[in-house]
């Protein structure tokens, strides 16, 4: 089993999406990047549909039992490299405007470097697939003109062609990329299998994101409750007064309430507050 590598990058740019959870919509069959001379991923089924169905059932089960977004992406990368004969490496790249975090997992160090390079450049085959919700095919990295710097590094790493399939279920955006060490195009059956794996993976990654978000919300609420209890016990406050302190401290110091609560739970005091000081103003 190939060793999986992970890259995580947090972005400082503000979120472009409004608060709240929009309804999830599964996108229709992906289209093809028309800058490529070939049209593929046309929805054709593998040559042995029964075997493919059994395999995809196993893939789906493995994806849904993973603990967290990164683990789900890891599983998708492993399944893809198994399903596509002759592939040299695979990677799953996830970029989130809502959570301002870019994540990539890959099966080789070289593929990890290429995904990280796309993040630095702000463009590349995987990011293009995510942005335009279309499959992208790089026939030969030695003559690729859309992303010359990325293509040069890919060629030096020994990769000569690449297929990227988008995995987009708003607001969660990811892409499955497969590298080959020879130029040309993969077989039709392999393309169909990659498309099917990507669709299962997109749903699983979106589900993992939602579970992670809900878990973080529950943990934050519990942490704030603990911090309120500490302030109530220490200063003889009621629940409303203790939360007012956290909220006012957050506003005055430009610190998230959850981060203040974490400090109170860890140290027993508000950040920068000493035990000798009088009770904080609850107004």
GROMACS .gro file of C-alpha atoms in nm:
model
  283
    1UNK     CA    1   0.000   0.000   0.000
    2UNK     CA    2   0.149   0.337  -0.096
    3UNK     CA    3   0.249   0.578   0.176
    4UNK     CA    4   0.008   0.871   0.190
    5UNK     CA    5   0.134   1.221   0.244
    6UNK     CA    6  -0.064   1.523   0.353
    7UNK     CA    7  -0.033   1.896   0.299
    8UNK     CA    8  -0.245   2.145   0.491
    9UNK     CA    9  -0.242   2.518   0.431
   10UNK     CA   10  -0.458   2.775   0.606
   11UNK     CA   11  -0.543   3.085   0.411
   12UNK     CA   12  -0.567   3.433   0.559
   13UNK     CA   13  -0.821   3.562   0.307
   14UNK     CA   14  -1.172   3.626   0.444
   15UNK     CA   15  -1.450   3.383   0.381
   16UNK     CA   16  -1.649   3.450   0.064
   17UNK     CA   17  -1.955   3.254   0.175
   18UNK     CA   18  -2.227   3.380   0.407
   19UNK     CA   19  -2.275   3.210   0.743
   20UNK     CA   20  -2.507   2.915   0.748
   21UNK     CA   21  -2.520   2.579   0.583
   22UNK     CA   22  -2.660   2.585   0.228
   23UNK     CA   23  -2.842   2.275   0.108
   24UNK     CA   24  -2.624   2.011  -0.052
   25UNK     CA   25  -2.677   1.944  -0.420
   26UNK     CA   26  -2.501   1.665  -0.606
   27UNK     CA   27  -2.368   1.796  -0.934
   28UNK     CA   28  -2.460   1.627  -1.262
   29UNK     CA   29  -2.212   1.426  -1.465
   30UNK     CA   30  -1.891   1.624  -1.502
   31UNK     CA   31  -1.810   1.775  -1.837
   32UNK     CA   32  -1.474   1.783  -2.010
   33UNK     CA   33  -1.225   2.064  -2.034
   34UNK     CA   34  -1.263   2.157  -2.400
   35UNK     CA   35  -0.905   2.282  -2.418
   36UNK     CA   36  -0.815   1.913  -2.428
   37UNK     CA   37  -0.846   1.745  -2.770
   38UNK     CA   38  -1.013   1.441  -2.617
   39UNK     CA   39  -1.363   1.410  -2.477
   40UNK     CA   40  -1.391   1.156  -2.202
   41UNK     CA   41  -1.585   1.076  -1.885
   42UNK     CA   42  -1.899   1.053  -2.096
   43UNK     CA   43  -2.080   0.835  -1.845
   44UNK     CA   44  -2.002   0.502  -2.010
   45UNK     CA   45  -2.003   0.202  -1.779
   46UNK     CA   46  -1.703  -0.027  -1.718
   47UNK     CA   47  -1.679  -0.341  -1.930
   48UNK     CA   48  -1.780  -0.562  -1.635
   49UNK     CA   49  -2.061  -0.371  -1.461
   50UNK     CA   50  -2.123  -0.638  -1.195
   51UNK     CA   51  -1.759  -0.647  -1.086
   52UNK     CA   52  -1.745  -0.268  -1.090
   53UNK     CA   53  -2.061  -0.246  -0.879
   54UNK     CA   54  -1.918  -0.484  -0.620
   55UNK     CA   55  -1.592  -0.292  -0.608
   56UNK     CA   56  -1.768   0.044  -0.576
   57UNK     CA   57  -1.983  -0.092  -0.293
   58UNK     CA   58  -1.664  -0.177  -0.105
   59UNK     CA   59  -1.516   0.164  -0.187
   60UNK     CA   60  -1.826   0.347  -0.064
   61UNK     CA   61  -1.830   0.150   0.262
   62UNK     CA   62  -1.463   0.223   0.325
   63UNK     CA   63  -1.505   0.593   0.252
   64UNK     CA   64  -1.800   0.641   0.486
   65UNK     CA   65  -1.638   0.477   0.789
   66UNK     CA   66  -1.334   0.706   0.788
   67UNK     CA   67  -1.288   0.939   1.083
   68UNK     CA   68  -1.258   1.291   0.949
   69UNK     CA   69  -1.203   1.476   0.624
   70UNK     CA   70  -0.835   1.394   0.578
   71UNK     CA   71  -0.887   1.024   0.647
   72UNK     CA   72  -1.167   1.019   0.388
   73UNK     CA   73  -0.942   1.187   0.133
   74UNK     CA   74  -0.668   0.934   0.216
   75UNK     CA   75  -0.905   0.647   0.148
   76UNK     CA   76  -1.016   0.799  -0.183
   77UNK     CA   77  -0.655   0.836  -0.298
   78UNK     CA   78  -0.576   0.474  -0.206
   79UNK     CA   79  -0.882   0.337  -0.384
   80UNK     CA   80  -0.808   0.538  -0.697
   81UNK     CA   81  -0.449   0.418  -0.728
   82UNK     CA   82  -0.574   0.061  -0.691
   83UNK     CA   83  -0.847   0.101  -0.951
   84UNK     CA   84  -0.640   0.261  -1.226
   85UNK     CA   85  -0.385   0.025  -1.373
   86UNK     CA   86  -0.044   0.177  -1.440
   87UNK     CA   87  -0.098   0.495  -1.239
   88UNK     CA   88   0.217   0.629  -1.078
   89UNK     CA   89   0.052   0.838  -0.805
   90UNK     CA   90  -0.279   0.982  -0.693
   91UNK     CA   91  -0.383   1.275  -0.484
   92UNK     CA   92  -0.694   1.442  -0.349
   93UNK     CA   93  -0.691   1.819  -0.316
   94UNK     CA   94  -0.951   2.010  -0.117
   95UNK     CA   95  -0.987   2.387  -0.114
   96UNK     CA   96  -1.243   2.558   0.108
   97UNK     CA   97  -1.340   2.924   0.080
   98UNK     CA   98  -1.570   2.886   0.378
   99UNK     CA   99  -1.313   2.740   0.618
  100UNK     CA  100  -1.013   2.912   0.459
  101UNK     CA  101  -0.809   2.595   0.454
  102UNK     CA  102  -0.643   2.404   0.173
  103UNK     CA  103  -0.571   2.034   0.224
  104UNK     CA  104  -0.404   1.783  -0.004
  105UNK     CA  105  -0.321   1.416   0.044
  106UNK     CA  106  -0.111   1.217  -0.199
  107UNK     CA  107   0.050   0.877  -0.239
  108UNK     CA  108   0.401   1.002  -0.319
  109UNK     CA  109   0.623   1.290  -0.215
  110UNK     CA  110   0.642   1.413  -0.574
  111UNK     CA  111   0.264   1.436  -0.604
  112UNK     CA  112   0.253   1.617  -0.271
  113UNK     CA  113   0.499   1.876  -0.402
  114UNK     CA  114   0.290   1.931  -0.713
  115UNK     CA  115  -0.030   1.988  -0.514
  116UNK     CA  116   0.153   2.229  -0.283
  117UNK     CA  117   0.283   2.412  -0.590
  118UNK     CA  118  -0.071   2.456  -0.719
  119UNK     CA  119  -0.168   2.616  -0.388
  120UNK     CA  120   0.128   2.855  -0.410
  121UNK     CA  121   0.057   2.946  -0.773
  122UNK     CA  122  -0.317   2.972  -0.720
  123UNK     CA  123  -0.376   2.768  -1.034
  124UNK     CA  124  -0.311   2.427  -1.183
  125UNK     CA  125  -0.503   2.131  -1.320
  126UNK     CA  126  -0.660   2.032  -0.987
  127UNK     CA  127  -0.759   2.385  -0.889
  128UNK     CA  128  -0.894   2.446  -1.239
  129UNK     CA  129  -1.104   2.130  -1.215
  130UNK     CA  130  -1.247   2.251  -0.884
  131UNK     CA  131  -1.312   2.606  -1.001
  132UNK     CA  132  -1.473   2.512  -1.332
  133UNK     CA  133  -1.629   2.184  -1.213
  134UNK     CA  134  -1.490   2.005  -1.513
  135UNK     CA  135  -1.251   1.717  -1.570
  136UNK     CA  136  -0.904   1.825  -1.679
  137UNK     CA  137  -0.661   1.610  -1.877
  138UNK     CA  138  -0.292   1.686  -1.923
  139UNK     CA  139  -0.177   1.474  -2.216
  140UNK     CA  140   0.194   1.552  -2.196
  141UNK     CA  141   0.353   1.767  -1.926
  142UNK     CA  142   0.648   1.834  -2.156
  143UNK     CA  143   0.427   2.037  -2.389
  144UNK     CA  144   0.164   2.166  -2.145
  145UNK     CA  145   0.120   2.543  -2.194
  146UNK     CA  146  -0.172   2.617  -1.958
  147UNK     CA  147   0.043   2.578  -1.645
  148UNK     CA  148   0.405   2.591  -1.766
  149UNK     CA  149   0.576   2.611  -1.425
  150UNK     CA  150   0.367   2.334  -1.274
  151UNK     CA  151   0.414   2.121  -1.588
  152UNK     CA  152   0.791   2.168  -1.579
  153UNK     CA  153   0.810   2.050  -1.217
  154UNK     CA  154   0.577   1.757  -1.295
  155UNK     CA  155   0.792   1.653  -1.590
  156UNK     CA  156   1.109   1.671  -1.381
  157UNK     CA  157   0.938   1.452  -1.119
  158UNK     CA  158   0.876   1.187  -1.384
  159UNK     CA  159   0.505   1.249  -1.442
  160UNK     CA  160   0.409   1.286  -1.807
  161UNK     CA  161   0.029   1.293  -1.795
  162UNK     CA  162  -0.249   1.360  -1.546
  163UNK     CA  163  -0.625   1.330  -1.516
  164UNK     CA  164  -0.821   1.536  -1.264
  165UNK     CA  165  -1.188   1.478  -1.181
  166UNK     CA  166  -1.376   1.737  -0.971
  167UNK     CA  167  -1.542   1.637  -0.645
  168UNK     CA  168  -1.771   1.934  -0.577
  169UNK     CA  169  -2.073   1.937  -0.348
  170UNK     CA  170  -2.110   2.296  -0.237
  171UNK     CA  171  -1.968   2.439  -0.023
  172UNK     CA  172  -1.710   2.158  -0.023
  173UNK     CA  173  -1.472   2.153  -0.317
  174UNK     CA  174  -1.214   1.889  -0.395
  175UNK     CA  175  -1.056   1.708  -0.689
  176UNK     CA  176  -0.914   1.363  -0.750
  177UNK     CA  177  -0.592   1.365  -0.952
  178UNK     CA  178  -0.417   1.066  -1.109
  179UNK     CA  179  -0.062   1.080  -1.246
  180UNK     CA  180   0.103   0.858  -1.505
  181UNK     CA  181   0.470   0.828  -1.591
  182UNK     CA  182   0.388   0.798  -1.961
  183UNK     CA  183   0.208   1.040  -2.190
  184UNK     CA  184  -0.112   0.970  -2.375
  185UNK     CA  185  -0.452   0.892  -2.232
  186UNK     CA  186  -0.579   0.620  -1.997
  187UNK     CA  187  -0.827   0.358  -2.107
  188UNK     CA  188  -1.198   0.426  -2.138
  189UNK     CA  189  -1.292   0.177  -1.865
  190UNK     CA  190  -1.041   0.334  -1.626
  191UNK     CA  191  -1.185   0.678  -1.694
  192UNK     CA  192  -1.535   0.555  -1.614
  193UNK     CA  193  -1.413   0.396  -1.289
  194UNK     CA  194  -1.231   0.713  -1.184
  195UNK     CA  195  -1.547   0.914  -1.242
  196UNK     CA  196  -1.752   0.677  -1.027
  197UNK     CA  197  -1.496   0.673  -0.746
  198UNK     CA  198  -1.481   1.053  -0.753
  199UNK     CA  199  -1.858   1.080  -0.717
  200UNK     CA  200  -1.863   0.849  -0.416
  201UNK     CA  201  -1.565   1.033  -0.268
  202UNK     CA  202  -1.728   1.374  -0.318
  203UNK     CA  203  -2.032   1.271  -0.115
  204UNK     CA  204  -1.817   1.108   0.154
  205UNK     CA  205  -1.589   1.413   0.185
  206UNK     CA  206  -1.889   1.648   0.209
  207UNK     CA  207  -2.039   1.425   0.477
  208UNK     CA  208  -1.708   1.420   0.667
  209UNK     CA  209  -1.694   1.801   0.651
  210UNK     CA  210  -2.044   1.829   0.795
  211UNK     CA  211  -1.973   1.581   1.073
  212UNK     CA  212  -1.651   1.766   1.158
  213UNK     CA  213  -1.831   2.101   1.164
  214UNK     CA  214  -2.106   1.969   1.391
  215UNK     CA  215  -1.850   1.808   1.620
  216UNK     CA  216  -1.656   2.133   1.648
  217UNK     CA  217  -1.977   2.323   1.725
  218UNK     CA  218  -2.072   2.079   2.001
  219UNK     CA  219  -1.721   2.093   2.149
  220UNK     CA  220  -1.721   2.474   2.139
  221UNK     CA  221  -2.058   2.493   2.312
  222UNK     CA  222  -1.941   2.251   2.581
  223UNK     CA  223  -1.619   2.449   2.629
  224UNK     CA  224  -1.807   2.777   2.667
  225UNK     CA  225  -2.035   2.613   2.923
  226UNK     CA  226  -1.735   2.496   3.124
  227UNK     CA  227  -1.584   2.845   3.114
  228UNK     CA  228  -1.913   2.994   3.233
  229UNK     CA  229  -1.917   2.749   3.522
  230UNK     CA  230  -1.566   2.850   3.626
  231UNK     CA  231  -1.654   3.220   3.619
  232UNK     CA  232  -1.982   3.158   3.805
  233UNK     CA  233  -1.805   2.968   4.082
  234UNK     CA  234  -1.514   3.211   4.111
  235UNK     CA  235  -1.708   3.537   4.109
  236UNK     CA  236  -2.054   3.433   4.229
  237UNK     CA  237  -2.221   3.509   3.896
  238UNK     CA  238  -2.524   3.362   3.726
  239UNK     CA  239  -2.519   3.204   3.379
  240UNK     CA  240  -2.624   3.520   3.196
  241UNK     CA  241  -2.361   3.732   3.371
  242UNK     CA  242  -2.083   3.482   3.303
  243UNK     CA  243  -2.165   3.471   2.932
  244UNK     CA  244  -2.180   3.852   2.922
  245UNK     CA  245  -1.824   3.859   3.052
  246UNK     CA  246  -1.704   3.622   2.781
  247UNK     CA  247  -1.887   3.815   2.511
  248UNK     CA  248  -1.761   4.156   2.627
  249UNK     CA  249  -1.405   4.029   2.661
  250UNK     CA  250  -1.431   3.888   2.310
  251UNK     CA  251  -1.553   4.220   2.168
  252UNK     CA  252  -1.299   4.436   2.354
  253UNK     CA  253  -1.000   4.218   2.268
  254UNK     CA  254  -1.105   4.094   1.922
  255UNK     CA  255  -1.075   3.730   2.033
  256UNK     CA  256  -1.329   3.460   1.955
  257UNK     CA  257  -1.550   3.357   2.246
  258UNK     CA  258  -1.446   2.996   2.193
  259UNK     CA  259  -1.077   3.088   2.225
  260UNK     CA  260  -1.144   3.284   2.543
  261UNK     CA  261  -1.339   2.990   2.684
  262UNK     CA  262  -1.050   2.758   2.602
  263UNK     CA  263  -0.811   2.983   2.798
  264UNK     CA  264  -1.049   2.998   3.096
  265UNK     CA  265  -1.089   2.619   3.101
  266UNK     CA  266  -0.712   2.569   3.073
  267UNK     CA  267  -0.590   2.832   3.322
  268UNK     CA  268  -0.897   2.912   3.531
  269UNK     CA  269  -0.877   3.281   3.439
  270UNK     CA  270  -0.958   3.515   3.154
  271UNK     CA  271  -0.651   3.583   2.937
  272UNK     CA  272  -0.440   3.847   3.111
  273UNK     CA  273  -0.655   3.837   3.426
  274UNK     CA  274  -0.493   3.772   3.761
  275UNK     CA  275  -0.644   3.615   4.070
  276UNK     CA  276  -0.577   3.931   4.271
  277UNK     CA  277  -0.800   4.146   4.051
  278UNK     CA  278  -1.163   4.217   4.142
  279UNK     CA  279  -1.448   4.041   3.960
  280UNK     CA  280  -1.485   4.159   3.600
  281UNK     CA  281  -1.760   4.398   3.502
  282UNK     CA  282  -2.068   4.200   3.399
  283UNK     CA  283  -2.242   4.486   3.220
   0.00000   0.00000   0.00000
